[in-house]
mmCIF file of C-alpha atoms in Angstrom:
data_model
loop_
_atom_site.group_PDB
_atom_site.id
_atom_site.type_symbol
_atom_site.label_atom_id
_atom_site.label_comp_id
_atom_site.label_asym_id
_atom_site.label_seq_id
_atom_site.Cartn_x
_atom_site.Cartn_y
_atom_site.Cartn_z
ATOM 1 C CA MET A 458 33.622 -4.151 30.038
ATOM 2 C CA ARG A 459 31.057 -4.229 27.224
ATOM 3 C CA ASN A 460 27.510 -4.534 28.175
ATOM 4 C CA GLU A 461 25.886 -7.685 27.023
ATOM 5 C CA VAL A 462 23.794 -7.434 23.880
ATOM 6 C CA ARG A 463 20.177 -8.116 24.313
ATOM 7 C CA PRO A 464 18.928 -9.008 20.742
ATOM 8 C CA ARG A 465 15.512 -8.034 19.774
ATOM 9 C CA VAL A 466 13.568 -7.015 16.684
ATOM 10 C CA THR A 467 10.515 -4.578 16.356
ATOM 11 C CA LEU A 468 8.569 -4.525 13.087
ATOM 12 C CA VAL A 469 7.272 -1.050 12.822
ATOM 13 C CA GLY A 470 4.627 0.015 10.333
ATOM 14 C CA ALA A 471 5.560 3.649 8.963
ATOM 15 C CA GLY A 472 2.172 4.266 7.389
ATOM 16 C CA PRO A 473 1.156 5.016 3.824
ATOM 17 C CA GLY A 474 3.868 7.502 3.138
ATOM 18 C CA ASP A 475 3.361 10.797 4.623
ATOM 19 C CA PRO A 476 5.919 10.765 7.598
ATOM 20 C CA GLU A 477 3.553 12.431 9.881
ATOM 21 C CA LEU A 478 1.227 9.342 9.642
ATOM 22 C CA ILE A 479 3.512 7.057 11.551
ATOM 23 C CA THR A 480 2.092 6.149 15.051
ATOM 24 C CA LEU A 481 3.441 7.725 18.270
ATOM 25 C CA LYS A 482 4.508 4.101 19.337
ATOM 26 C CA GLY A 483 6.417 3.616 16.094
ATOM 27 C CA VAL A 484 8.392 6.937 16.618
ATOM 28 C CA LEU A 485 9.205 5.800 20.387
ATOM 29 C CA ALA A 486 10.523 2.358 18.913
ATOM 30 C CA LEU A 487 12.773 4.139 16.551
ATOM 31 C CA ASN A 488 13.841 6.398 19.424
ATOM 32 C CA LYS A 489 15.454 3.211 21.046
ATOM 33 C CA ALA A 490 16.785 1.699 17.733
ATOM 34 C CA ASP A 491 20.341 0.444 17.590
ATOM 35 C CA VAL A 492 19.808 -0.404 13.986
ATOM 36 C CA VAL A 493 17.030 0.574 11.402
ATOM 37 C CA LEU A 494 16.529 -1.571 8.426
ATOM 38 C CA TYR A 495 14.181 0.268 6.123
ATOM 39 C CA ASP A 496 12.379 -0.175 2.914
ATOM 40 C CA ALA A 497 12.092 1.762 -0.440
ATOM 41 C CA LEU A 498 8.772 3.347 0.282
ATOM 42 C CA ILE A 499 9.810 4.858 3.614
ATOM 43 C CA ASP A 500 10.202 8.606 3.748
ATOM 44 C CA ARG A 501 13.799 8.986 4.913
ATOM 45 C CA ALA A 502 12.650 11.799 7.296
ATOM 46 C CA LEU A 503 11.453 9.032 9.687
ATOM 47 C CA LEU A 504 15.205 8.168 10.127
ATOM 48 C CA HIS A 505 15.720 11.240 12.143
ATOM 49 C CA HIS A 506 13.534 9.682 14.870
ATOM 50 C CA ALA A 507 16.409 7.120 15.475
ATOM 51 C CA PRO A 508 19.404 8.040 17.478
ATOM 52 C CA ASP A 509 22.322 9.617 15.485
ATOM 53 C CA LYS A 510 24.683 6.633 16.341
ATOM 54 C CA ALA A 511 22.067 3.975 14.982
ATOM 55 C CA LEU A 512 23.036 2.320 11.989
ATOM 56 C CA LYS A 513 20.432 3.085 9.056
ATOM 57 C CA ILE A 514 20.432 0.433 6.355
ATOM 58 C CA PHE A 515 18.345 0.315 3.160
ATOM 59 C CA VAL A 516 16.884 -3.184 2.433
ATOM 60 C CA GLY A 517 14.129 -2.247 -0.009
ATOM 61 C CA LYS A 518 13.319 -3.542 -3.281
ATOM 62 C CA ARG A 519 11.403 -2.434 -6.259
ATOM 63 C CA HIS A 520 9.232 -4.451 -8.585
ATOM 64 C CA GLY A 521 11.653 -6.211 -10.927
ATOM 65 C CA SER A 522 14.657 -5.657 -8.907
ATOM 66 C CA HIS A 523 16.563 -8.583 -7.202
ATOM 67 C CA GLN A 524 18.343 -6.206 -4.799
ATOM 68 C CA ASN A 525 17.936 -7.268 -1.226
ATOM 69 C CA PRO A 526 15.595 -10.193 -1.565
ATOM 70 C CA GLN A 527 13.359 -11.102 1.227
ATOM 71 C CA ASP A 528 15.633 -13.984 2.535
ATOM 72 C CA GLU A 529 18.610 -11.660 2.881
ATOM 73 C CA THR A 530 16.402 -9.083 4.667
ATOM 74 C CA ASN A 531 15.385 -11.907 7.210
ATOM 75 C CA ARG A 532 19.028 -12.885 7.708
ATOM 76 C CA LEU A 533 20.137 -9.250 8.267
ATOM 77 C CA CYS A 534 17.377 -8.773 11.072
ATOM 78 C CA VAL A 535 18.856 -11.806 12.980
ATOM 79 C CA VAL A 536 22.706 -10.721 12.421
ATOM 80 C CA TYR A 537 22.247 -7.186 13.503
ATOM 81 C CA ALA A 538 20.059 -8.041 16.405
ATOM 82 C CA GLN A 539 22.685 -10.496 17.570
ATOM 83 C CA LYS A 540 25.504 -8.110 17.081
ATOM 84 C CA TYR A 541 24.045 -4.662 18.194
ATOM 85 C CA GLY A 542 20.906 -5.269 20.187
ATOM 86 C CA HIS A 543 17.618 -3.630 19.100
ATOM 87 C CA VAL A 544 16.681 -3.801 15.370
ATOM 88 C CA VAL A 545 13.752 -1.791 14.038
ATOM 89 C CA ARG A 546 12.464 -3.314 10.906
ATOM 90 C CA LEU A 547 10.691 -0.171 9.310
ATOM 91 C CA LYS A 548 8.071 -1.083 6.800
ATOM 92 C CA GLY A 549 5.687 0.739 4.688
ATOM 93 C CA GLY A 550 1.947 0.822 5.610
ATOM 94 C CA ASP A 551 1.246 -2.086 8.057
ATOM 95 C CA PRO A 552 3.679 -4.934 8.429
ATOM 96 C CA PHE A 553 0.932 -7.633 8.108
ATOM 97 C CA VAL A 554 -0.848 -6.066 5.022
ATOM 98 C CA PHE A 555 0.975 -7.498 2.208
ATOM 99 C CA GLY A 556 4.036 -6.569 4.092
ATOM 100 C CA ARG A 557 5.554 -10.189 4.593
ATOM 101 C CA GLY A 558 5.783 -9.198 8.229
ATOM 102 C CA ALA A 559 4.531 -12.491 9.445
ATOM 103 C CA GLU A 560 7.303 -14.286 7.395
ATOM 104 C CA GLU A 561 9.923 -12.131 8.967
ATOM 105 C CA LEU A 562 8.763 -12.824 12.448
ATOM 106 C CA ASP A 563 8.523 -16.537 11.774
ATOM 107 C CA TYR A 564 12.263 -16.518 10.467
ATOM 108 C CA ILE A 565 13.593 -14.334 13.561
ATOM 109 C CA GLN A 566 11.867 -16.356 16.189
ATOM 110 C CA GLN A 567 13.587 -19.400 15.224
ATOM 111 C CA PHE A 568 16.726 -17.903 16.781
ATOM 112 C CA GLY A 569 15.122 -17.214 20.014
ATOM 113 C CA ILE A 570 15.099 -13.347 19.494
ATOM 114 C CA ASP A 571 12.364 -11.177 21.121
ATOM 115 C CA THR A 572 10.024 -9.670 18.711
ATOM 116 C CA ALA A 573 7.459 -7.148 18.861
ATOM 117 C CA VAL A 574 4.973 -5.552 16.321
ATOM 118 C CA VAL A 575 4.024 -1.919 15.996
ATOM 119 C CA PRO A 576 0.970 -1.835 13.642
ATOM 120 C CA GLY A 577 1.011 0.924 10.975
ATOM 121 C CA ILE A 578 -1.771 2.936 9.267
ATOM 122 C CA SER A 579 -2.509 0.879 6.145
ATOM 123 C CA SER A 580 -2.438 2.477 2.834
ATOM 124 C CA THR A 581 -5.518 0.454 1.814
ATOM 125 C CA VAL A 582 -7.778 2.670 3.796
ATOM 126 C CA ALA A 583 -5.346 5.748 4.447
ATOM 127 C CA VAL A 584 -4.802 6.550 0.726
ATOM 128 C CA PRO A 585 -8.519 6.513 -0.362
ATOM 129 C CA ALA A 586 -9.296 8.475 2.713
ATOM 130 C CA SER A 587 -6.518 11.206 1.695
ATOM 131 C CA VAL A 588 -8.422 11.831 -1.482
ATOM 132 C CA GLY A 589 -11.845 11.787 0.018
ATOM 133 C CA ILE A 590 -12.928 8.479 -0.788
ATOM 134 C CA PRO A 591 -14.778 6.560 2.292
ATOM 135 C CA VAL A 592 -14.117 2.742 1.753
ATOM 136 C CA THR A 593 -17.480 2.324 3.395
ATOM 137 C CA LYS A 594 -20.605 4.504 3.516
ATOM 138 C CA ARG A 595 -24.095 3.539 4.710
ATOM 139 C CA GLY A 596 -26.393 2.879 1.866
ATOM 140 C CA ILE A 597 -23.662 2.571 -0.641
ATOM 141 C CA SER A 598 -20.909 0.075 0.650
ATOM 142 C CA GLU A 599 -21.313 -2.266 3.646
ATOM 143 C CA SER A 600 -17.812 -3.627 3.320
ATOM 144 C CA TYR A 601 -14.594 -3.643 1.548
ATOM 145 C CA TRP A 602 -12.316 -6.198 0.103
ATOM 146 C CA VAL A 603 -8.402 -5.721 0.221
ATOM 147 C CA ILE A 604 -6.677 -7.784 -2.605
ATOM 148 C CA THR A 605 -3.291 -8.056 -3.886
ATOM 149 C CA GLY A 606 -3.162 -7.194 -7.709
ATOM 150 C CA THR A 607 -0.252 -9.548 -8.209
ATOM 151 C CA THR A 608 0.000 -12.921 -6.540
ATOM 152 C CA SER A 609 3.407 -14.744 -5.664
ATOM 153 C CA SER A 610 2.938 -16.508 -8.970
ATOM 154 C CA GLY A 611 2.615 -13.173 -10.943
ATOM 155 C CA ALA A 612 -1.068 -13.632 -11.698
ATOM 156 C CA LEU A 613 -4.185 -11.549 -10.836
ATOM 157 C CA SER A 614 -5.764 -12.767 -7.689
ATOM 158 C CA ASP A 615 -8.809 -14.945 -8.373
ATOM 159 C CA ASP A 616 -10.397 -13.350 -5.468
ATOM 160 C CA LEU A 617 -11.301 -10.281 -7.665
ATOM 161 C CA LYS A 618 -13.695 -12.425 -9.609
ATOM 162 C CA LEU A 619 -15.661 -12.950 -6.412
ATOM 163 C CA ALA A 620 -15.210 -9.357 -5.239
ATOM 164 C CA CYS A 621 -16.499 -7.699 -8.303
ATOM 165 C CA ARG A 622 -19.854 -9.709 -8.033
ATOM 166 C CA SER A 623 -20.558 -7.909 -4.649
ATOM 167 C CA LYS A 624 -21.370 -4.300 -3.637
ATOM 168 C CA ALA A 625 -18.310 -3.948 -1.612
ATOM 169 C CA THR A 626 -15.701 -1.552 -2.269
ATOM 170 C CA VAL A 627 -12.423 -3.170 -3.755
ATOM 171 C CA VAL A 628 -9.056 -2.031 -2.908
ATOM 172 C CA LEU A 629 -6.086 -3.385 -4.906
ATOM 173 C CA LEU A 630 -2.423 -3.088 -3.988
ATOM 174 C CA MET A 631 0.342 -3.877 -6.524
ATOM 175 C CA GLY A 632 -2.142 -3.869 -9.456
ATOM 176 C CA THR A 633 -1.089 -1.035 -11.825
ATOM 177 C CA LYS A 634 0.535 -3.432 -14.218
ATOM 178 C CA LYS A 635 -2.599 -5.588 -14.133
ATOM 179 C CA LEU A 636 -5.061 -2.707 -14.891
ATOM 180 C CA LYS A 637 -6.221 -4.010 -18.212
ATOM 181 C CA GLU A 638 -6.839 -7.432 -16.518
ATOM 182 C CA ILE A 639 -8.812 -5.763 -13.880
ATOM 183 C CA VAL A 640 -10.964 -3.826 -16.235
ATOM 184 C CA HIS A 641 -11.466 -7.085 -18.361
ATOM 185 C CA THR A 642 -12.793 -8.709 -14.995
ATOM 186 C CA TYR A 643 -15.416 -6.077 -14.477
ATOM 187 C CA GLU A 644 -16.383 -5.861 -18.082
ATOM 188 C CA ALA A 645 -17.072 -9.690 -18.132
ATOM 189 C CA GLN A 646 -19.713 -8.893 -15.485
ATOM 190 C CA GLY A 647 -21.138 -6.050 -17.519
ATOM 191 C CA LEU A 648 -19.820 -3.459 -15.064
ATOM 192 C CA THR A 649 -18.404 -1.206 -17.558
ATOM 193 C CA ASP A 650 -19.733 2.014 -15.787
ATOM 194 C CA LYS A 651 -18.092 0.886 -12.397
ATOM 195 C CA PRO A 652 -16.384 3.955 -10.869
ATOM 196 C CA ILE A 653 -12.557 3.349 -10.405
ATOM 197 C CA ALA A 654 -9.789 5.622 -9.041
ATOM 198 C CA ILE A 655 -6.025 5.207 -8.936
ATOM 199 C CA VAL A 656 -3.890 7.016 -6.423
ATOM 200 C CA GLU A 657 -0.203 6.952 -7.098
ATOM 201 C CA ARG A 658 2.148 7.657 -4.080
ATOM 202 C CA GLY A 659 -0.882 8.619 -2.026
ATOM 203 C CA THR A 660 -0.300 11.072 0.891
ATOM 204 C CA THR A 661 2.880 12.190 -0.374
ATOM 205 C CA ARG A 662 4.086 15.363 -2.355
ATOM 206 C CA GLU A 663 4.241 13.298 -5.313
ATOM 207 C CA GLU A 664 0.674 12.041 -5.249
ATOM 208 C CA LYS A 665 -1.028 11.789 -8.446
ATOM 209 C CA VAL A 666 -4.868 10.796 -8.857
ATOM 210 C CA VAL A 667 -6.707 9.550 -11.877
ATOM 211 C CA ALA A 668 -10.525 8.654 -11.797
ATOM 212 C CA GLY A 669 -13.267 7.527 -14.177
ATOM 213 C CA THR A 670 -14.988 4.299 -15.059
ATOM 214 C CA MET A 671 -13.958 0.864 -16.356
ATOM 215 C CA GLU A 672 -14.577 2.217 -19.948
ATOM 216 C CA ASP A 673 -12.039 5.026 -19.809
ATOM 217 C CA ILE A 674 -9.472 4.352 -16.832
ATOM 218 C CA VAL A 675 -6.930 2.511 -18.913
ATOM 219 C CA ALA A 676 -6.626 5.426 -21.341
ATOM 220 C CA LYS A 677 -6.625 8.143 -18.478
ATOM 221 C CA ALA A 678 -4.056 5.990 -16.601
ATOM 222 C CA THR A 679 -1.759 5.789 -19.766
ATOM 223 C CA GLU A 680 -2.304 9.428 -20.474
ATOM 224 C CA GLN A 681 -1.350 10.524 -16.936
ATOM 225 C CA GLN A 682 1.590 8.143 -16.833
ATOM 226 C CA ILE A 683 0.252 6.495 -13.711
ATOM 227 C CA GLY A 684 2.683 3.958 -12.192
ATOM 228 C CA ALA A 685 3.667 2.044 -9.013
ATOM 229 C CA PRO A 686 3.422 2.418 -6.151
ATOM 230 C CA ALA A 687 -0.406 2.922 -6.589
ATOM 231 C CA ILE A 688 -3.715 2.071 -4.797
ATOM 232 C CA ILE A 689 -6.606 1.149 -6.893
ATOM 233 C CA VAL A 690 -10.121 1.749 -5.418
ATOM 234 C CA ILE A 691 -13.177 0.329 -7.312
ATOM 235 C CA GLY A 692 -16.783 1.019 -6.217
ATOM 236 C CA GLU A 693 -19.742 3.533 -5.787
ATOM 237 C CA VAL A 694 -17.849 5.049 -2.933
ATOM 238 C CA VAL A 695 -15.428 6.661 -5.436
ATOM 239 C CA ARG A 696 -18.181 8.997 -6.591
ATOM 240 C CA GLU A 697 -18.393 10.320 -3.045
ATOM 241 C CA SER A 698 -15.145 11.965 -2.983
ATOM 242 C CA PRO A 699 -15.713 15.874 -3.210
ATOM 243 C CA ARG A 700 -12.233 15.813 -4.947
ATOM 244 C CA LEU A 701 -13.431 13.605 -7.722
ATOM 245 C CA ARG A 702 -17.052 14.627 -8.049
ATOM 246 C CA GLU A 703 -16.434 16.714 -11.110
ATOM 247 C CA VAL A 704 -15.207 13.697 -12.931
ATOM 248 C CA TYR A 705 -18.513 11.872 -12.558
ATOM 249 C CA GLU A 706 -20.574 14.898 -13.244
ATOM 250 C CA GLU A 707 -18.708 15.108 -16.684
ATOM 251 C CA VAL A 708 -19.517 11.474 -17.218
ATOM 252 C CA LEU A 709 -23.014 11.897 -16.448
ATOM 253 C CA CYS A 710 -23.370 14.983 -18.807
ATOM 254 C CA GLU A 711 -21.718 12.872 -21.660
ATOM 255 C CA HIS A 712 -24.116 10.096 -21.212
ATOM 256 C CA GLN A 713 -27.116 12.457 -21.327
ATOM 257 C CA LEU A 714 -25.625 13.970 -24.591
ATOM 258 C CA ILE A 715 -25.375 10.616 -26.076
ATOM 259 C CA SER A 716 -28.808 9.661 -24.954
ATOM 260 C CA TRP A 717 -30.368 12.918 -26.341
ATOM 261 C CA SER A 718 -28.456 12.508 -29.615
ATOM 262 C CA ASN A 719 -29.883 9.001 -30.109
ATOM 263 C CA GLU A 720 -33.445 10.096 -29.577
#
């Protein structure tokens, strides 16, 4: 006689990209999965933590792709939980930081299915840290803003207009296609020399980093062919990275040369 299935869904944050940056609690949840529904940004090495007999199903989507829209993913969480038991919904970063995890929970819980959340290390702090950028530092930045670069309507978030007026570090996700608009927002405040770094595929072997100021970042990003997924970090803390320090030493030398030539 078949054991009665106990449906439950666990949302697990996989971390920023490096498969070693998932939490132990996330690994233990995968160890007990009957089904794993995983996203596009997940390192597939993480699937080895699930039992061999567990179903591993890709439900990811890229920008501009309509494969597996969110409503379908929500439905699959319920269907597979009811049929097989424990579903692990494996999501990049943290499920609740622009991960739509709250929407998934709201839908799943309508069916009386037990749910749990395993927080993940968010790329908003991990990716800057991985290239030596502290999102806060005493005497330089007392806070940081995390903002979506592209809202549900497809526009740049209005919150950036508020954030750029403060001394806070600004971290933007999903903003590479809005880079020119981001730069224009800062230029409108006269902040053309504000430091900015873009980290593509942070913490992974495919990581690419470009840094500069609002004056030159668009040209640099175009030259280096920086694309999504990427984290944009704006603020004086960018200068604090030992890895990027030479960039700003070069900028300082250029400004001095211009100043001397004008004297």
